[in-house]
Coordinates of C-alpha atoms in Angstrom, one line a residue:
M145 CA 214.6 200.3 140.2
P146 CA 217.9 198.7 139.3
P147 CA 218.6 199.0 135.6
R148 CA 218.5 195.8 133.5
R149 CA 219.8 195.3 130.0
R150 CA 217.2 194.2 127.5
A151 CA 218.0 191.7 124.8
R152 CA 217.5 193.5 121.5
S153 CA 215.8 190.4 119.8
D154 CA 213.3 190.1 122.8
V155 CA 209.9 190.9 121.3
T156 CA 206.9 191.2 123.7
T157 CA 203.3 190.8 122.4
V158 CA 201.4 193.9 123.1
G159 CA 198.1 193.1 121.5
T160 CA 196.3 195.0 118.7
P161 CA 194.1 198.1 119.1
A162 CA 190.5 197.2 118.5
I163 CA 189.9 200.3 116.4
H164 CA 191.8 203.1 114.7
P165 CA 191.6 205.2 116.7
G166 CA 189.5 204.3 119.7
G167 CA 186.2 203.3 118.1
M168 CA 185.6 205.7 115.3
P169 CA 186.2 205.5 111.6
V170 CA 189.7 206.9 110.6
A171 CA 188.0 209.4 108.3
E172 CA 186.0 210.8 111.2
F173 CA 189.1 211.2 113.4
L174 CA 191.1 212.9 110.7
A175 CA 188.3 215.3 109.9
D176 CA 187.2 216.2 113.3
Y177 CA 190.2 215.7 115.6
W178 CA 193.6 215.4 113.8
Q179 CA 195.4 218.9 114.5
R180 CA 192.1 220.2 115.8
K181 CA 191.2 219.0 119.3
A182 CA 192.0 216.5 121.9
L183 CA 190.5 213.1 122.1
C184 CA 190.4 210.6 125.0
I185 CA 190.2 207.0 123.9
P186 CA 189.3 204.6 126.7
R187 CA 190.4 201.0 126.1
A188 CA 192.0 201.9 122.8
W189 CA 194.3 198.9 123.4
P190 CA 192.4 196.3 125.4
D191 CA 194.6 194.0 127.5
F192 CA 197.6 196.0 126.7
T193 CA 200.9 194.8 128.2
A194 CA 203.9 197.1 128.5
P195 CA 206.6 196.2 125.9
L196 CA 209.4 196.6 128.5
S197 CA 209.9 196.9 132.2
A198 CA 210.9 200.0 134.2
E199 CA 214.2 198.3 134.8
E200 CA 214.8 197.8 131.1
L201 CA 213.9 201.3 130.3
A202 CA 216.4 202.5 133.0
G203 CA 219.0 200.2 131.3
L204 CA 218.5 202.0 128.1
A205 CA 219.0 205.3 129.8
C206 CA 222.5 204.2 130.9
E207 CA 223.7 203.5 127.4
D208 CA 225.7 206.0 125.4
G209 CA 224.0 207.6 122.4
I210 CA 220.5 207.3 123.8
D211 CA 218.7 210.5 124.6
A212 CA 217.5 210.1 128.3
R213 CA 216.4 212.7 130.9
L214 CA 215.5 212.7 134.6
I215 CA 213.1 215.3 135.8
I216 CA 212.7 215.7 139.6
E217 CA 209.9 218.1 140.6
K218 CA 210.9 218.4 144.3
D219 CA 214.7 218.4 144.5
A220 CA 216.6 219.8 147.6
A221 CA 218.4 222.3 145.4
Q222 CA 215.7 223.6 143.1
P223 CA 212.2 222.7 141.9
W224 CA 212.0 221.1 138.5
H225 CA 215.5 219.7 138.4
L226 CA 216.6 218.3 135.0
E227 CA 219.4 215.7 134.4
H228 CA 220.6 214.3 131.1
G229 CA 221.8 210.8 130.5
P230 CA 223.6 208.6 130.0
F231 CA 223.3 207.7 133.7
E232 CA 225.3 205.6 136.0
P233 CA 223.2 202.6 137.3
Q234 CA 223.5 203.7 140.9
R235 CA 221.7 207.0 140.1
F236 CA 218.4 205.2 140.2
S237 CA 218.9 203.9 143.7
Q238 CA 219.5 207.5 144.9
L239 CA 216.2 208.9 143.6
P240 CA 213.4 210.0 146.0
A241 CA 210.3 207.8 146.6
S242 CA 208.1 210.1 144.6
H243 CA 207.8 213.1 142.1
W244 CA 210.4 212.1 139.5
T245 CA 210.1 211.0 135.9
L246 CA 212.5 209.2 133.6
L247 CA 212.1 209.9 129.8
V248 CA 213.8 208.0 127.1
Q249 CA 213.5 209.1 123.4
S250 CA 213.4 206.9 120.3
V251 CA 212.8 203.6 122.2
D252 CA 211.4 202.3 118.9
H253 CA 214.9 202.4 117.5
Y254 CA 216.1 199.9 120.1
V255 CA 213.3 197.6 121.2
P256 CA 211.6 195.5 118.5
A257 CA 208.2 195.4 120.4
V258 CA 208.1 199.2 120.5
T259 CA 209.1 199.3 116.9
A260 CA 206.1 197.2 116.2
L261 CA 203.7 199.8 117.6
R262 CA 204.4 202.1 114.7
D263 CA 202.5 199.7 112.4
H264 CA 199.2 200.5 114.1
F265 CA 199.5 204.2 113.0
H266 CA 199.7 203.6 109.3
F267 CA 196.5 205.6 108.8
L268 CA 198.9 208.6 109.1
P269 CA 201.9 209.1 106.7
R270 CA 204.9 207.3 108.0
W271 CA 207.1 210.3 107.3
R272 CA 205.1 212.3 109.8
L273 CA 205.9 209.9 112.6
D274 CA 208.9 211.2 114.6
D275 CA 209.7 208.7 117.4
I276 CA 208.3 206.8 120.3
M277 CA 209.3 208.1 123.7
I278 CA 208.6 206.1 126.9
S279 CA 208.6 207.6 130.4
F280 CA 208.4 205.9 133.8
A281 CA 207.2 208.0 136.7
A282 CA 207.2 207.5 140.4
P283 CA 204.0 208.4 142.3
G284 CA 203.4 212.1 141.8
G285 CA 205.9 212.2 138.9
S286 CA 205.3 214.9 136.3
V287 CA 207.2 217.0 133.8
G288 CA 205.1 220.0 134.6
P289 CA 202.4 221.9 132.7
H290 CA 203.6 222.6 129.2
C291 CA 202.7 222.8 125.5
D292 CA 204.1 220.7 122.7
Q293 CA 204.2 221.9 119.0
Y294 CA 203.6 218.4 117.6
D295 CA 200.8 215.8 117.5
V296 CA 201.1 213.0 120.1
F297 CA 199.2 209.9 121.1
L298 CA 199.8 209.2 124.8
L299 CA 199.2 205.5 125.5
Q300 CA 199.2 204.4 129.2
A301 CA 201.3 201.2 129.5
M302 CA 201.4 200.7 133.2
G303 CA 199.9 202.2 136.4
R304 CA 197.4 205.1 136.3
R305 CA 198.0 208.7 135.3
E306 CA 195.9 211.8 135.5
W307 CA 196.0 214.2 132.5
R308 CA 194.8 217.8 133.0
L309 CA 194.3 219.9 129.8
G310 CA 194.4 223.6 129.9
A311 CA 192.8 226.6 128.1
P312 CA 194.9 228.0 125.2
A313 CA 198.1 229.6 126.4
G314 CA 200.0 232.5 125.0
P315 CA 203.8 233.0 124.6
D316 CA 203.9 235.1 127.7
D317 CA 202.5 232.2 129.8
E318 CA 205.7 230.2 129.2
Y319 CA 208.9 230.3 131.2
V320 CA 212.2 228.5 131.3
T321 CA 213.4 227.0 134.6
D322 CA 217.0 227.3 135.7
S323 CA 217.6 223.7 134.5
G324 CA 216.2 224.4 130.9
L325 CA 212.6 223.1 131.2
C326 CA 210.0 225.1 129.2
L327 CA 206.9 225.2 131.5
L328 CA 203.6 227.2 131.8
Q329 CA 203.4 229.6 134.6
R330 CA 199.7 230.1 134.2
F331 CA 197.6 226.9 133.6
E332 CA 193.8 227.1 133.6
E333 CA 192.4 223.6 133.7
S334 CA 189.7 222.8 131.2
A335 CA 189.4 219.0 131.3
R336 CA 190.7 216.1 133.3
Y337 CA 191.1 212.5 132.2
L338 CA 192.2 209.4 134.2
L339 CA 194.1 206.9 132.0
E340 CA 194.7 203.3 132.9
P341 CA 196.7 200.7 130.9
G342 CA 195.4 200.5 127.4
D343 CA 193.8 203.9 127.4
M344 CA 195.0 206.6 125.0
L345 CA 194.9 210.4 124.8
Y346 CA 195.4 212.3 121.5
L347 CA 196.7 215.8 121.7
P348 CA 197.1 218.2 118.8
P349 CA 199.8 220.8 118.7
G350 CA 199.5 223.6 121.2
V351 CA 197.2 222.1 123.8
P352 CA 198.4 222.8 127.3
H353 CA 198.6 219.6 129.3
H354 CA 199.9 218.4 132.7
G355 CA 200.3 214.7 133.4
I356 CA 200.7 213.4 136.9
A357 CA 201.3 209.8 137.9
L358 CA 198.9 208.6 140.6
E359 CA 201.2 205.5 141.1
E360 CA 204.3 204.1 139.5
G361 CA 203.5 204.0 135.9
M362 CA 204.8 204.1 132.3
T363 CA 203.5 206.2 129.4
I364 CA 204.3 205.6 125.7
S365 CA 204.3 208.8 123.6
I366 CA 203.9 208.4 119.8
G367 CA 205.0 211.7 118.4
F368 CA 204.6 213.1 115.0
R369 CA 207.1 215.4 113.2
A370 CA 205.9 218.8 112.1
P371 CA 208.7 221.0 110.7
A372 CA 208.5 224.7 111.6
A373 CA 208.7 227.4 108.9
D374 CA 212.2 228.3 109.7
E375 CA 213.3 224.6 109.2
I376 CA 211.4 224.5 105.9
L377 CA 213.0 227.7 104.7
A378 CA 216.5 226.4 105.7
A379 CA 215.9 223.2 103.8
A380 CA 214.7 225.2 100.7
A381 CA 217.7 227.4 100.8
E382 CA 219.9 224.2 101.0
Q383 CA 218.1 222.8 98.0
L384 CA 218.3 225.8 95.9
A385 CA 222.1 226.1 96.6
T386 CA 222.5 222.8 94.6
E387 CA 220.7 224.3 91.6
K388 CA 222.2 226.2 88.7
D389 CA 221.0 229.1 86.6
L390 CA 218.5 230.5 89.2
P391 CA 217.1 233.9 88.5
R392 CA 218.7 237.0 89.9
F393 CA 217.1 240.2 91.3
S394 CA 216.4 242.5 88.4
D395 CA 215.0 246.0 88.3
A396 CA 215.1 247.1 84.7
G397 CA 212.8 250.0 84.0
R398 CA 212.8 251.3 87.6
S399 CA 212.0 255.0 88.4
S400 CA 214.5 257.4 89.8
T401 CA 214.6 257.1 93.7
E402 CA 213.9 259.9 96.1
S403 CA 216.0 258.4 98.8
A404 CA 219.2 256.5 98.1
G405 CA 218.7 254.2 101.1
Q406 CA 215.0 253.2 100.4
I407 CA 213.8 249.7 99.5
T408 CA 210.6 250.5 97.8
S409 CA 207.4 248.5 97.6
D410 CA 208.2 247.9 93.9
D411 CA 211.5 246.3 95.0
V412 CA 209.8 244.0 97.3
D413 CA 207.3 243.1 94.5
R414 CA 210.4 242.3 92.2
L415 CA 211.7 239.9 94.9
R416 CA 208.2 238.3 95.1
E417 CA 208.4 237.7 91.3
I418 CA 211.5 235.7 91.8
L419 CA 210.4 233.7 94.8
V420 CA 206.8 232.8 93.8
P421 CA 207.7 230.7 90.7
L422 CA 210.3 228.9 92.8
C423 CA 207.6 227.9 95.3
Q424 CA 205.3 226.8 92.5
D425 CA 207.4 224.0 91.3
T426 CA 205.8 220.8 92.8
T427 CA 208.9 218.6 92.3
R428 CA 211.2 221.1 94.0
L429 CA 208.9 221.4 96.9
A430 CA 208.4 217.6 97.2
R431 CA 212.2 217.2 97.2
I432 CA 212.4 219.9 100.0
L433 CA 209.8 218.3 102.1
G434 CA 210.9 214.7 101.5
Q435 CA 214.6 215.4 102.4
L436 CA 213.6 217.5 105.4
T437 CA 211.1 214.9 106.8
T438 CA 213.3 211.9 106.3
E439 CA 216.4 213.4 108.1
V440 CA 217.6 211.2 110.9
R441 CA 217.9 213.1 114.1
D442 CA 219.6 210.4 116.1
E443 CA 222.5 209.4 113.9
F444 CA 223.1 205.7 113.7
G445 CA 226.6 204.5 112.8
V446 CA 227.4 202.4 109.8
D447 CA 229.2 199.2 110.9
A448 CA 232.5 198.5 109.3
Q449 CA 231.6 195.3 107.7
S450 CA 231.5 194.0 104.1
V451 CA 228.1 194.5 102.6
E452 CA 226.9 191.9 100.0
T453 CA 225.3 193.1 96.9
F454 CA 221.6 192.4 96.2
A455 CA 222.5 190.4 93.1
L456 CA 224.7 188.1 95.3
L457 CA 222.0 187.8 97.9
R458 CA 219.4 186.7 95.3
E459 CA 221.8 184.0 93.9
C460 CA 222.6 182.6 97.4
D461 CA 219.3 182.6 99.2
G462 CA 216.1 184.1 97.8
E463 CA 214.2 183.2 101.0
R464 CA 216.3 185.5 103.3
R465 CA 214.8 188.7 104.4
L466 CA 216.0 192.3 104.6
H467 CA 214.7 194.7 107.1
R468 CA 214.7 198.5 107.5
H469 CA 216.9 199.8 110.2
P470 CA 214.5 201.0 112.8
A471 CA 216.0 204.5 112.9
S472 CA 216.0 204.9 109.1
R473 CA 213.3 207.0 107.4
L474 CA 211.9 206.6 103.9
A475 CA 209.3 208.4 101.7
W476 CA 208.4 208.8 98.1
H477 CA 206.8 211.2 95.6
Q478 CA 205.9 210.8 91.9
A479 CA 206.5 213.9 89.8
D480 CA 204.2 215.1 87.1
D481 CA 206.4 213.4 84.4
G482 CA 206.2 210.0 86.2
T483 CA 209.6 210.1 87.7
V484 CA 209.6 208.5 91.2
L485 CA 211.6 210.4 93.9
C486 CA 212.7 208.2 96.8
F487 CA 213.7 209.9 99.9
F488 CA 215.9 208.1 102.6
N489 CA 217.6 209.6 105.7
G490 CA 217.7 213.1 104.3
C491 CA 218.9 212.0 100.8
S492 CA 217.0 211.6 97.5
T493 CA 217.3 209.7 94.3
S494 CA 215.2 209.7 91.0
L495 CA 214.0 206.5 89.5
A496 CA 212.0 205.5 86.5
P497 CA 208.2 205.2 86.7
T498 CA 208.3 201.4 86.3
L499 CA 210.1 201.1 89.6
L500 CA 207.2 202.6 91.6
P501 CA 206.1 199.1 93.0
L502 CA 209.6 198.7 94.4
V503 CA 209.8 202.1 95.9
R504 CA 206.3 201.7 97.5
T505 CA 207.2 198.4 98.9
L506 CA 210.4 199.8 100.5
C507 CA 208.6 202.9 101.9
D508 CA 205.5 201.2 103.1
H509 CA 207.0 198.3 105.0
D510 CA 209.8 197.3 107.4
V511 CA 210.5 193.7 106.3
Y512 CA 210.9 192.4 102.8
S513 CA 211.9 188.9 101.5
I514 CA 214.7 189.0 98.8
A515 CA 212.3 187.2 96.5
Q516 CA 209.7 189.9 97.0
L517 CA 212.1 192.7 96.1
G518 CA 213.4 190.7 93.2
A519 CA 209.9 190.4 91.8
C520 CA 209.5 194.3 92.1
I521 CA 212.8 194.8 90.3
E522 CA 211.9 192.4 87.4
S523 CA 208.5 194.3 86.9
G524 CA 210.8 197.4 86.3
G525 CA 211.7 196.1 82.9
D526 CA 214.8 197.8 81.4
N527 CA 215.5 199.6 84.7
E528 CA 216.5 196.5 86.6
L529 CA 220.2 197.6 86.9
A530 CA 219.2 201.1 88.3
A531 CA 217.0 199.4 90.9
M532 CA 219.7 196.9 92.1
D533 CA 222.2 199.8 92.3
F534 CA 219.7 201.7 94.4
I535 CA 219.1 198.7 96.8
D536 CA 222.9 198.2 96.9
R537 CA 223.2 201.8 98.1
L538 CA 220.5 201.3 100.8
L539 CA 222.4 198.2 102.0
A540 CA 225.8 200.0 102.0
E541 CA 224.4 202.8 104.1
Q542 CA 222.6 200.2 106.2
V543 CA 219.2 201.7 105.7
L544 CA 218.4 198.1 104.9
R545 CA 220.0 195.1 106.7
L546 CA 219.9 191.4 106.4
D547 CA 218.0 189.6 109.1
G548 CA 220.4 188.8 112.0
D549 CA 222.7 191.8 111.3

């Protein structure tokens, strides 16, 4: 499998899924399956064509800044051997004939045809989607039995792959290999599915699974971000650190203590009286959630180039288009007073209620004509200047780019 570079502008038509998802109404899927139980979706994507070849995937794995891994189940030195990229091209000619897997994260940031797959999952919030990982496996290739703590749609793009699902596992069932893989030492199979190109398997968090390639094959994993409680609390602490005049611990009227070292239940209640109101402020919580879920995990550099202002772009050519950088993340929330909070790449800004159409357009789509955005700005009335300043900031930070950049 000699690596081959892929032209970034090369877009492959992959077809459109006949249904969302797999033949049932979206409402039924969300009520009965989402975050609840697995669902196998045969022919979810009829006549599916892989959006890139194995050689092109290997080419990405050789590039700096791209998260890539090789997992070899039967290595001479140790089982379940893990290597991290970037790889030298000759590494792929040294691999065994079977039992290895190449995994490349965030392929949707680099290959337009993969980026386009995200549009078919808009029945879920865009800010919940994390990235699209693509794996290529030799016959027998696997990453071992394991659990993931996020939702994932596993779309078979090439070859056949067998998926075995297991009974619920406990923390004592997991172990870490010498090379850092977290696997299950006890796996009790409860279901088995054979996926061919165009078939898809949905897995909620915590379902043990073990995928095995029956032949050379490619699997596309559309993963959804679900921050853990410690991440949420860290984000909350960071947000609160920017606020002034927060309440302090107070114990006026306390009783004499029997033990100088004791923290009493009343003290804990006093702490709760401070924290509960902080957690009941909807706007504060929205800001915490919005900034956390739009953080960019794979940093993309800002090119050292002059950035035209949106006003100048409107004057020069209103038919040109802007597009969202494929790695950038946007979301919005409207506060009770009507203020629109727009989140982008872990940052936020507050805008007037009349600019909601502009913010929705930016957050819900990837490509925008300058004329389209101009019309949204004009509908904002007296807030046109603030809207243009906001778009100029997105251009300067390359959240938005001109077509061709």
